[in-house]
Coordinates of C-alpha atoms and ligand atoms in Angstrom, one line a residue:
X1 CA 0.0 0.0 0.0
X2 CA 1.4 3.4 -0.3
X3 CA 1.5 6.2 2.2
X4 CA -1.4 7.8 3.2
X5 CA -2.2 10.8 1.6
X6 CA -5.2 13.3 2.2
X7 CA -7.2 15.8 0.5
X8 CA -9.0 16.5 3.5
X9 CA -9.0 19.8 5.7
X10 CA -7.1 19.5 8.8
X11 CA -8.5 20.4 12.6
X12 CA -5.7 23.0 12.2
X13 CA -6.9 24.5 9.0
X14 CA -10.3 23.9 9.3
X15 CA -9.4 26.5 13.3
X16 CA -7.8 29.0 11.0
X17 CA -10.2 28.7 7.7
X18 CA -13.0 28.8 10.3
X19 CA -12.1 32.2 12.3
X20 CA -11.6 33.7 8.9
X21 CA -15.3 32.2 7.9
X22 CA -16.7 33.9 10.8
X23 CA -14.8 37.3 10.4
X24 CA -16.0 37.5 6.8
X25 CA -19.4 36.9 8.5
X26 CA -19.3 39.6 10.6
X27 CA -17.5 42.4 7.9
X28 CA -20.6 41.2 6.3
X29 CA -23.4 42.4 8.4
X30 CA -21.3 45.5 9.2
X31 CA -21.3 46.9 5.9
X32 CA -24.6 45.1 4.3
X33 CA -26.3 48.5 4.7
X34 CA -24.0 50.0 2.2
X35 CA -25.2 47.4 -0.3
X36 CA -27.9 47.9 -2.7
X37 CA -30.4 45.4 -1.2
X38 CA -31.7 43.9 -4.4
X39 CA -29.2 42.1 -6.9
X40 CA -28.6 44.3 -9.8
X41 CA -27.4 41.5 -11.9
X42 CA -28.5 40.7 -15.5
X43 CA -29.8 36.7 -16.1
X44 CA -26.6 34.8 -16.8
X45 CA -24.2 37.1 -15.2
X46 CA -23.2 34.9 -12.2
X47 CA -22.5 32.0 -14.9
X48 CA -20.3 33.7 -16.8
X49 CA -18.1 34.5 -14.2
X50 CA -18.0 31.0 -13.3
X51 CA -15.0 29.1 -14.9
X52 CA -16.6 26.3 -17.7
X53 CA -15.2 23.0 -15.3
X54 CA -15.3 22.1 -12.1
X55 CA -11.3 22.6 -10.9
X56 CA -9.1 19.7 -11.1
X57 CA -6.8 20.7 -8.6
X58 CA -8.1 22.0 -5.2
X59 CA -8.0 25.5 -4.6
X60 CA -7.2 27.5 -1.2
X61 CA -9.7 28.8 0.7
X62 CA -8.4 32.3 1.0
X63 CA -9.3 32.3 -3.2
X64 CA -12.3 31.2 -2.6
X65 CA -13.3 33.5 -0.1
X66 CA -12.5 36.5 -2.9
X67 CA -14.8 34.9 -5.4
X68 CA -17.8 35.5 -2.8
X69 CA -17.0 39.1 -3.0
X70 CA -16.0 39.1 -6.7
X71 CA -18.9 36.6 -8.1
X72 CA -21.7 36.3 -5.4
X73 CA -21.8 38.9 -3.3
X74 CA -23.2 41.3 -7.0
X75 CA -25.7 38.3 -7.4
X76 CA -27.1 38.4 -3.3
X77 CA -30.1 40.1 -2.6
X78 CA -29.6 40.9 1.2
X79 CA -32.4 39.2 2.8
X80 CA -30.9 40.0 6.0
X81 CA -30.7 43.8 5.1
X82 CA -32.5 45.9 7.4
X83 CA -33.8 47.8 4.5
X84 CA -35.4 44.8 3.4
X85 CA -39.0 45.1 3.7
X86 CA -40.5 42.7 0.2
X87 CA -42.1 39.4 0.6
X88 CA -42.1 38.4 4.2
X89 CA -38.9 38.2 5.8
X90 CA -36.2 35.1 6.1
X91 CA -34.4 36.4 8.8
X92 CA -31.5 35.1 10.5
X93 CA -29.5 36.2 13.4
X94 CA -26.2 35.2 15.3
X95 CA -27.2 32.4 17.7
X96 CA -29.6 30.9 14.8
X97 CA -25.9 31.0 12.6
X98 CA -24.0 29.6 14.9
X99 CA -26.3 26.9 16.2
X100 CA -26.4 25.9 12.2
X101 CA -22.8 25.7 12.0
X102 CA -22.6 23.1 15.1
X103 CA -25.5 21.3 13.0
X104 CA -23.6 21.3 10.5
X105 CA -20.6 20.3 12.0
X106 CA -21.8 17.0 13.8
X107 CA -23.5 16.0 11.0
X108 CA -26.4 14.2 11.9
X109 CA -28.8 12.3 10.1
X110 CA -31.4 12.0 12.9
X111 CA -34.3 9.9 10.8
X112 CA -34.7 7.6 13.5
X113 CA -34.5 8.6 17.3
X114 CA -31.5 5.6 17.5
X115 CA -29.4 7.9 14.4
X116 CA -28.8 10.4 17.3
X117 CA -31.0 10.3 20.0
X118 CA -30.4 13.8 21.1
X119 CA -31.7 15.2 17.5
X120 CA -35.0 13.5 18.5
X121 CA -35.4 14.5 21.8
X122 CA -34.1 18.0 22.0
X123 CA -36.3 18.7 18.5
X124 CA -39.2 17.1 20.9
X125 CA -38.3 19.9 23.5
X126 CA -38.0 22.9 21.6
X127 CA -41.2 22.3 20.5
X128 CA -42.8 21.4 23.8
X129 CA -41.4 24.8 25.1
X130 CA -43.1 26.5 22.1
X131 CA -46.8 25.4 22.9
X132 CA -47.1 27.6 26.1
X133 CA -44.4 30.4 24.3
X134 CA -47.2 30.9 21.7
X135 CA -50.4 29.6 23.4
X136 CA -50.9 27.0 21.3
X137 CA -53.4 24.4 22.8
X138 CA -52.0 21.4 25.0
X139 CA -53.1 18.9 22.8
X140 CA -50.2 19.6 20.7
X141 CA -47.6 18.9 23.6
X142 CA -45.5 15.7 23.2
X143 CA -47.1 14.2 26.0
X144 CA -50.3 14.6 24.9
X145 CA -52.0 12.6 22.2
X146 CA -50.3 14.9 19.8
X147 CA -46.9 16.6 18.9
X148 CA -44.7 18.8 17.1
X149 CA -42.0 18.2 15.0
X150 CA -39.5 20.4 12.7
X151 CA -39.9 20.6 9.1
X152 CA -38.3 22.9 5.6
X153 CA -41.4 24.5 5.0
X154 CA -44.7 25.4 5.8
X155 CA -45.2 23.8 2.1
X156 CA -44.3 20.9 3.3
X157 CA -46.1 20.6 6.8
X158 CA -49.0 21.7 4.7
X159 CA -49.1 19.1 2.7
X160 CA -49.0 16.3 5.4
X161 CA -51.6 17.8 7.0
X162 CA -53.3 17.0 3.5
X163 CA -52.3 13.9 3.3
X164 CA -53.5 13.0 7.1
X165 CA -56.8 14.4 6.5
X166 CA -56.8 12.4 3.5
X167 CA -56.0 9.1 4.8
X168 CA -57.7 9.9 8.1
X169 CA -61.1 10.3 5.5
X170 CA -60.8 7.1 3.5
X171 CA -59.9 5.3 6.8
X172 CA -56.5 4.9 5.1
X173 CA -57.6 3.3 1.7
X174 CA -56.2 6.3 -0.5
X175 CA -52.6 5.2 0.4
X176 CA -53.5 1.8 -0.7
X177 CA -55.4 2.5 -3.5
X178 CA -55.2 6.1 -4.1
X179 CA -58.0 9.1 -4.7
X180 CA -60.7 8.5 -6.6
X181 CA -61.8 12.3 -7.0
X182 CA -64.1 12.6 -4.2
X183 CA -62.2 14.0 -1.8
X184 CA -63.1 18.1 -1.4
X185 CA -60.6 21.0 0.0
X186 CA -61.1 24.3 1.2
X187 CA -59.4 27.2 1.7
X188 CA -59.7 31.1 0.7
X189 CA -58.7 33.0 -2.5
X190 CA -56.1 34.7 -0.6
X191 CA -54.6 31.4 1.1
X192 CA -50.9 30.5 -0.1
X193 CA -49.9 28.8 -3.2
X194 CA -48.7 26.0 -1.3
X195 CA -52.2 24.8 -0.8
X196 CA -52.7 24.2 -4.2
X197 CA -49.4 22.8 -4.5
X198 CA -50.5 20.6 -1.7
X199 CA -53.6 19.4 -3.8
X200 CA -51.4 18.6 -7.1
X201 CA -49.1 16.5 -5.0
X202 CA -51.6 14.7 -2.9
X203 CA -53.5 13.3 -4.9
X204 CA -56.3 15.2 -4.5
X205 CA -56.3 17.4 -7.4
X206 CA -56.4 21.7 -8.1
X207 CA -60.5 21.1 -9.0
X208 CA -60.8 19.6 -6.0
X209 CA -59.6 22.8 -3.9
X210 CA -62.4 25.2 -3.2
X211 CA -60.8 28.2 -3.3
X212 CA -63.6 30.0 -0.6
X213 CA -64.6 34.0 -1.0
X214 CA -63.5 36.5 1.3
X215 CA -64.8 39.6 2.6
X216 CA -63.8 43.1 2.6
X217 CA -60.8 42.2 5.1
X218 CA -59.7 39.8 2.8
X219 CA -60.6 37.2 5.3
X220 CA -62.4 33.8 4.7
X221 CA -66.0 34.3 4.9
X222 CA -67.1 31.2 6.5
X223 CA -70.8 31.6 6.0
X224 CA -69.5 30.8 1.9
X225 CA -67.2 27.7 3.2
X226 CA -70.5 26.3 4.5
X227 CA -72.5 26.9 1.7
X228 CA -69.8 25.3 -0.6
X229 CA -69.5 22.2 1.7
X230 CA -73.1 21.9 2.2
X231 CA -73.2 22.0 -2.2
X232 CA -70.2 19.7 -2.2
X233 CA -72.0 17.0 -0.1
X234 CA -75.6 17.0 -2.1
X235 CA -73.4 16.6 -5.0
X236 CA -72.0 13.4 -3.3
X237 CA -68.7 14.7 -2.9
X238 CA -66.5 14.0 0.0
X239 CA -65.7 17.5 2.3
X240 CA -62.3 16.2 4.1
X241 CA -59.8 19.1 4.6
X242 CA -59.8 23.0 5.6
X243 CA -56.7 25.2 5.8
X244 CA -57.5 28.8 7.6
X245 CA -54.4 31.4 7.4
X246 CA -53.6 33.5 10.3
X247 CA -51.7 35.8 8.4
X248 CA -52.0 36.0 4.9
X249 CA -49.4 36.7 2.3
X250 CA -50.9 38.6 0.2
X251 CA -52.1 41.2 3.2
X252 CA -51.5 39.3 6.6
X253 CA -55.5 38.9 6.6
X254 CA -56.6 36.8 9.4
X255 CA -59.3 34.0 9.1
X256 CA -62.1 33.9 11.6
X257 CA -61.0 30.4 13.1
X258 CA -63.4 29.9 15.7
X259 CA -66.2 30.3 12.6
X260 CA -64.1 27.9 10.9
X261 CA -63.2 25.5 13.5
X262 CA -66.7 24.9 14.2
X263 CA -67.6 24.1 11.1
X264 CA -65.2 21.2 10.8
X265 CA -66.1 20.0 14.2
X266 CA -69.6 20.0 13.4
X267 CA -68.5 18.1 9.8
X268 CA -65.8 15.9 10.6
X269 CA -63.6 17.6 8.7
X270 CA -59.6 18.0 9.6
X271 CA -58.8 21.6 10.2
X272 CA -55.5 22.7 9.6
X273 CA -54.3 26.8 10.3
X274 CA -51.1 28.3 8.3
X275 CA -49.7 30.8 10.8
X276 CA -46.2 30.8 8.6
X277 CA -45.4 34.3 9.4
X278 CA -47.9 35.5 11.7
X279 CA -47.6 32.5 14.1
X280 CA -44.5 34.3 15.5
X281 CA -46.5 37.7 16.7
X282 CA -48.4 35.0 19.4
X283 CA -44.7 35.3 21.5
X284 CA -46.6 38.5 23.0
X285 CA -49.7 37.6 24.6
X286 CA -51.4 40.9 23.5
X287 CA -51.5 39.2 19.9
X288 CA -53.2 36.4 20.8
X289 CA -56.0 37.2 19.7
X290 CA -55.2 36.8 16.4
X291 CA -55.3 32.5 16.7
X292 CA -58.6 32.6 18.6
X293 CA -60.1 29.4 18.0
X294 CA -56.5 27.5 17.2
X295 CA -57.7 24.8 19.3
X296 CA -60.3 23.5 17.1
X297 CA -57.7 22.6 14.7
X298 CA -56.3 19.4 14.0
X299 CA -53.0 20.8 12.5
X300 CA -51.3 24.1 13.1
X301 CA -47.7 25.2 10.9
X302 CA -45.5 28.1 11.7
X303 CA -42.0 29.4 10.4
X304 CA -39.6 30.5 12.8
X305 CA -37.4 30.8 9.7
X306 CA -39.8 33.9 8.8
X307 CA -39.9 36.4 11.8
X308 CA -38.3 34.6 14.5
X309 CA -34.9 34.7 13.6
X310 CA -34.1 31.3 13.1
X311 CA -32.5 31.0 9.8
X312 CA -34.3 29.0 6.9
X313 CA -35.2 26.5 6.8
X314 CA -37.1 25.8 10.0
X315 CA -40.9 25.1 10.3
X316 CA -42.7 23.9 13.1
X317 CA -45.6 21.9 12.2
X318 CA -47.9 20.0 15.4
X319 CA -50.9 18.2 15.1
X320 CA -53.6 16.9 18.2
X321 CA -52.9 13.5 16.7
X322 CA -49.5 11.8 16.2
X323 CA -51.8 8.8 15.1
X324 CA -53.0 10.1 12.4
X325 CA -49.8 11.4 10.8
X326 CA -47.8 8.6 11.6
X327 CA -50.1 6.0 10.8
X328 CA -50.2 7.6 7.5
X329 CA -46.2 8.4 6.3
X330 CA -44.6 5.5 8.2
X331 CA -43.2 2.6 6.7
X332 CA -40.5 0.3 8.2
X333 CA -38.1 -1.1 5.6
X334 CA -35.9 -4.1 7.5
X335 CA -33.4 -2.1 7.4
X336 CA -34.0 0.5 9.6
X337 CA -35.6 -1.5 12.2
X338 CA -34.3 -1.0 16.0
X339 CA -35.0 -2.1 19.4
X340 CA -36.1 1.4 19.8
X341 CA -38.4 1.5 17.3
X342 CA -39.8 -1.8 17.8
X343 CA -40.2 -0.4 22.1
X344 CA -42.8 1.8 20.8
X345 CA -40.6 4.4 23.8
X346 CA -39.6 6.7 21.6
X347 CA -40.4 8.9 18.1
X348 CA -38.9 8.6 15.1
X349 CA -39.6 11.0 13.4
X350 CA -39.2 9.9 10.0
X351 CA -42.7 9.2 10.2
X352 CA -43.8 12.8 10.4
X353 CA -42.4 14.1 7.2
X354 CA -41.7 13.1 3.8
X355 CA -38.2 12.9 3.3
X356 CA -36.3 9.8 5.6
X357 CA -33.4 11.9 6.2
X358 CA -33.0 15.0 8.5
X359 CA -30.7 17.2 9.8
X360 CA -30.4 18.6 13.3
X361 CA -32.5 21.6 13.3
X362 CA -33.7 22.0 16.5
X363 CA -29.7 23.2 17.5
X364 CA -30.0 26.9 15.8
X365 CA -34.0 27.0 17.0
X366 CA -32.9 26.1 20.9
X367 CA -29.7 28.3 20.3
X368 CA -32.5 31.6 19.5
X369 CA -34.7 31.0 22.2
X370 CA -31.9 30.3 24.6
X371 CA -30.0 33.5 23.6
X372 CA -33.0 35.8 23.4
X373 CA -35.5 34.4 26.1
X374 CA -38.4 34.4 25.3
X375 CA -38.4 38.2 26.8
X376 CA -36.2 39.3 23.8
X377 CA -37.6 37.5 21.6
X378 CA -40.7 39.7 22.4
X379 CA -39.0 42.9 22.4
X380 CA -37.7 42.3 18.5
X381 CA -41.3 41.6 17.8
X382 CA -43.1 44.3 19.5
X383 CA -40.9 47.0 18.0
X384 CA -41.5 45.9 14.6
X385 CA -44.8 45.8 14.7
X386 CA -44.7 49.4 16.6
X387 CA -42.9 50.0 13.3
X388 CA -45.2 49.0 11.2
X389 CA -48.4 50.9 13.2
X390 CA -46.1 54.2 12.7
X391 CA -45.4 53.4 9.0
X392 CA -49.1 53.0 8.4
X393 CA -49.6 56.6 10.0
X394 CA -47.9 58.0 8.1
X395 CA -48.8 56.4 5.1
X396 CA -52.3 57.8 6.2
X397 CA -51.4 61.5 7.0
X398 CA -49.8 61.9 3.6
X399 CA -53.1 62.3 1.3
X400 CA -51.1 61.1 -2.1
X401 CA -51.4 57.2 -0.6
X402 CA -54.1 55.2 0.6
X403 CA -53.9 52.4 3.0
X404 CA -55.4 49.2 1.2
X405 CA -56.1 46.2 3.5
X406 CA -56.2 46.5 7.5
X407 CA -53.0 46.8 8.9
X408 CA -53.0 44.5 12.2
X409 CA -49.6 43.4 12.7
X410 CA -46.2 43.7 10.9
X411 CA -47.5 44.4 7.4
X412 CA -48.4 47.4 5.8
X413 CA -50.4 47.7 2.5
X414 CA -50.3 50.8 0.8
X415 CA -50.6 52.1 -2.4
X416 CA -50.3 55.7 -4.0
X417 CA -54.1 56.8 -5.1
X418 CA -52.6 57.5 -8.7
X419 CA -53.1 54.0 -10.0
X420 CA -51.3 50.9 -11.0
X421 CA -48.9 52.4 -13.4
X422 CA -47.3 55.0 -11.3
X423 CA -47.7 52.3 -8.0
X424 CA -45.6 49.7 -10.6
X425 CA -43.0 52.8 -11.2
X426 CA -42.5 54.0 -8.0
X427 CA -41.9 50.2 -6.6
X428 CA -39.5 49.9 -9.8
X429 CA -37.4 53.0 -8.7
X430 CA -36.9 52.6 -5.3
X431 CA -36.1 49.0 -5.6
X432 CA -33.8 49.7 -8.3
X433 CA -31.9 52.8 -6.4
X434 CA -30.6 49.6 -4.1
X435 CA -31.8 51.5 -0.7
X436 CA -34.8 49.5 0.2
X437 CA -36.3 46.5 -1.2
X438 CA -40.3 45.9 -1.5
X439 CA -42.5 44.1 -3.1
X440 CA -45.9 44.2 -4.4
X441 CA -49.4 42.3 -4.5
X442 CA -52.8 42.9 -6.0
X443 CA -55.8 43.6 -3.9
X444 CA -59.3 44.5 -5.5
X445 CA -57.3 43.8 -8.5
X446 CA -55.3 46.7 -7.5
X447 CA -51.5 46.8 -7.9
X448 CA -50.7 47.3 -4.3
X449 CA -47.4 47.6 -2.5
X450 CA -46.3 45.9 0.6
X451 CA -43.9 46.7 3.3
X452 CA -43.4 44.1 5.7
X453 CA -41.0 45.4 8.9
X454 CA -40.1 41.8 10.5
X455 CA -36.2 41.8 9.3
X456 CA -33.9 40.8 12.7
X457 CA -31.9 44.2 12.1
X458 CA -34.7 46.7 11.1
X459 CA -34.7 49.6 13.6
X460 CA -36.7 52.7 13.4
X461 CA -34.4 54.9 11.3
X462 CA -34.8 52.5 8.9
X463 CA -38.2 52.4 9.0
X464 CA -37.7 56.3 8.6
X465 CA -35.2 56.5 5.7
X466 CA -37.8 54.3 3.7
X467 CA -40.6 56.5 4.0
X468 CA -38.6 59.3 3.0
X469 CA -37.5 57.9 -0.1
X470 CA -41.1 56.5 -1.0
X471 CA -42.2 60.1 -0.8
X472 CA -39.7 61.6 -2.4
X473 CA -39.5 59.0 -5.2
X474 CA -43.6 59.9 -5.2
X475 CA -42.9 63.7 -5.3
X476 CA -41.1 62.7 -9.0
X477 CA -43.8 60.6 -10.3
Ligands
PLP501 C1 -49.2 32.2 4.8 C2 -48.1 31.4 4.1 N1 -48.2 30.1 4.1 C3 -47.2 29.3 3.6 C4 -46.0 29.9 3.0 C5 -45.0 29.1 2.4 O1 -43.9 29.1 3.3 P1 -42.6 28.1 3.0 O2 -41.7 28.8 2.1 O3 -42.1 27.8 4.3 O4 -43.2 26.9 2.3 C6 -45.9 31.3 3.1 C7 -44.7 32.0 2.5 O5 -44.6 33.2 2.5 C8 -47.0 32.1 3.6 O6 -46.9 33.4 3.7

C-alpha cells in the first residue's frame, strides 16, 4: 500500500479557515447596509463569471473567499438587510448562525431517534417549550395525544396535514389504492400557493380545492365555506380538509377560526391553520387574539425561519394526533428496524415528514430561544410591529397614498391613489436605487405595495429613511 495521503481539511486548518469564515461573516453584516439590497445583476451574469469545469486541482480557501466578494456577493439580494421590507422576511441572526454551523458540524442524520437520540429528543423539546411560548393548545404537547416536529417548509407541513386528512377520510384506503376524486378542499382565495401545491401533490387534485370568498378584510367568509361544503356534499362529494391562514401573504388577513373551527367540528372535517409568518406575533400575549379558535384545529404550521430569527429552513408543524400522521407516512423497511423503534418508547420522526433523512435543526431553534428568552424575543417583535403601526400613520397622514387592506400586525399595504402604473414605477425606482427592497401584491385587482417590517436588524431609522424615499421617489412621479 502506499502512504497515506489526504485531500481532506485538517483540525488546524479547518481552526484557522473557520475564524476567517466567521470574520468575513461579521464584515458582512457591518457593511450590508451600504449594499444595494436587491441584486442588480442581469440573467446569466453569475454564470459567466464561473469558470466552464469544475477545478481539477483543489483551490485555497483564501481564493475562494475573494470569489464570494467578486462573483456572489453582486448576485445576493440581502435578505438580511434591514432595508429589506419585500415578501415576508427570512431572517436570520447570530445564535440561529451559529447553532447551524454546530448542525452542520456534527453532521447528523437524525431519521430515527436511535441515528442520534439527542436530534429526537431536543427537537421534541424545543417544540414542547413552544406550545405555552405561543399559546398553542396542549393537545399539541408531546405528551399529549399529539406533537410537534421540525420541518423545511410550511409547504411541506401543509401538505401532510393534507395527506393526514386524506388518509384519516378514506380510513387509510387512499394510500393503498389512491384518490378516486371525491375528496373536497377548502381554503380562501387569498390562502398560499402551497395549498394548491399541496392538492397537485396529494393526490387530491387543483379542481378539488375550493378556493372560498372573502370579505372586505380579505378574510375567509365562512358563512361561503358552508354553503360550498353543504353543495359539495348534495353533490355526493367528500368534504375532508380545511386550511384557515392567520396571516396572509398577500395582506397578513386573518381567518375567523373559531367560525371555521366549528364548522369542521360539526362536519368531521380535519382543520389545519397556516400561521407561517404570523404564528411568531403570538410570542406577546397581547396578539393572541389573532389565533382565537387554534384549538379546534387538527393541525397548526409556523416558520420561525420567517420572523423569529431562526435562519431558513425551520418550520414547526404540530398536530392533536401523532396517530393520524404517523399512521399515514410510516413505513419500516428491514433495514431500519431497532429495538427502539420496535419499544414503541420513543419517536422517530421519520414518520412525520416526507423525506427519511433530517438534519439537526432544532440546534439553531434552541440556540435563538436560549439566547434571546423568550423576553427578547418579544421585544424584537413588538418593535416591529410598533414599526409598522407608525409606517401606516404616516402612510395615512400623507393624502397622495391610501392604505389598502387593514394593517393588524407587521405588514403594511399601501398604495399611492394615482393607479397601478405610477404604483408599478415607483416600486420599480426605489427598488432599483438599491436602498430598500419591497414588493408588491394585487388587492381588489389593484396593484398594491407591501412593506413588511419583521427583518432581525430593522430599527426605526430604517423604518424612517424608507418612508422618505417612497415620498420623495412619489414627489417625482
Ligand atoms: C401564509 C403562508 N403560508 C405558507 C407559506 C410558504 O412558506 P414556505 O416557504 O415555508 O413553504 C408562506 C410563505 O410566504 C406564507 O406566507
Amino acid at each position: 500500500m502506499p502512504p497515506d495521503k489526504t485531500y481532506h481539511m485538517t483540525p488546524e486548518q479547518f481552526r484557522h479557515y473557520g475564524r476567517a469564515v466567521v470574520d468575513w461573516i461579521a464584515d458582512y453584516y457591518e457593511r450590508i447596509e451600504t449594499l444595494p439590497v436587491l441584486s442588480r445583476v442581469k440573467p446569466g451574469k453569475i454564470r459567466e463569471a464561473l469558470p466552464t469545469e469544475a477545478p481539477g486541482k483543489g483551490e485555497a480557501l483564501e481564493t475562494m473567499l475573494k470569489d464570494i466578494d467578486k462573483v456572489i456577493l453582486p448576485g445576493v439580494t440581502h435578505w438580511q438587510s434591514p432595508n429589506f421590507f419585500a415578501y415576508f422576511p427570512a431572517n436570520a441572526s447570530g445564535p440561529a448562525i451559529l447553532g447551524d454551523l454546530l448542525s452542520s458540524a456534527l453532521g447528523v442524520q437524525g431519521m430515527l431517534w436511535a441515528t442520534s437520540p439527542a436530534c429526537t429528543e431536543l427537537e421534541t423539546h424545543v417544540l414542547d417549550w413552544l406550545v405555552p411560548m405561543l399559546g398553542l393548545p396542549q393537545k399539541f404537547l408531546s405528551t399529549s395525544a399529539g406533537g410537534g416536529v421540525i420541518q423545511d417548509t410550511a409547504s411541506s407541513s401543509s401538505l401532510c396535514a393534507m395527506l393526514a386528512a386524506r388518509e384519516r377520510a378514506t380510513n387509510y384506503v387512499s394510500n393503498r389504492r389512491g384518490c378516486d376524486g371525491h375528496l373536497i378542499a377548502y381554503t380562501s382565495n387569498q390562502a398560499h400557493s402551497s395549498l394548491e401545491k399541496a392538492a397537485m401533490i396529494a393526490g387530491i387534485g387543483k379542481d378539488n380545492l375550493r378556493l372560498v370568498e372573502v370579505d372586505e378584510r380579505f378574510a375567509m367568509r365562512s358563512d361561503a365555506l358552508k354553503c360550498q361544503i353543504e353543495k359539495d356534499r348534495q353533490s355526493g362529494l367528500i368534504p375532508f380538509f380545511v386550511s384557515a391562514t392567520v396571516g396572509t401573504t398577500s395582506s397578513n388577513a386573518l381567518d375567523p377560526l373559531p367560525a371555521i373551527g366549528a364548522i369542521c367540528r360539526e362536519k368531521g372535517i380535519w382543520f389545519h391553520v397556516d400561521a407561517a409568518m404570523a404564528g411568531t406575533a403570538t410570542l406577546c400575549p397581547e396578539f393572541r387574539y389573532i389565533q382565537d379558535g387554534v384549538e379546534l384545529a387538527d393541525s397548526y404550521t409556523f416558520n420561525p425561519h420567517k420572523w423569529m430569527f431562526t435562519n431558513f429552513d425551520c418550520n414547526c408543524f404540530y398536530v392533536a394526533d401523532r396517530k393520524a400522521l404517523i399512521d399515514t407516512l410510516s413505513i419500516l423497511p428491514e433495514y431500519l428496524r431497532n429495538t427502539a423503534t420496535e419499544s414503541g418508547a420513543v419517536f422517530d420522526y421519520r414518520d412525520w415528514h416526507i423525506p427519511l433523512g433530517r438534519r439537526f435543526r432544532s440546534l439553531k431553534l434552541w440556540f435563538v430561544i436560549r439566547y434571546y428568552g423568550v423576553e427578547g424575543l418579544q421585544y424584537h417583535v413588538r418593535r416591529h410591529i410598533e414599526m409598522a403601526q407608525q409606517f401606516a400613520k404616516w402612510v395615512k397622514q400623507d393624502n397622495r397614498f391610501e392604505l389598502a387592506a387593514p394593517t393588524p400586525l407587521n405588514l403594511v399595504c399601501f398604495r399611492h391613489r394615482d393607479g397601478d402604473e405610477n404604483n408599478q414605477c415607483l416600486m420599480n425606482r426605489l427598488n432599483q436605487s438599491g436602498d430598500l427592497y419591497l414588493t408588491h401584491t394585487r388587492l381588489n385587482n389593484r396593484f398594491t405595495l407591501r412593506f413588511c417590517v419583521g427583518q432581525t436588524n430593522t430599527t426605526q431609522r430604517h423604518v424612517e429613511q424608507a418612508w422618505k424615499r417612497i415620498q420623495e421617489e412619489a414627489g417625482k412621479l
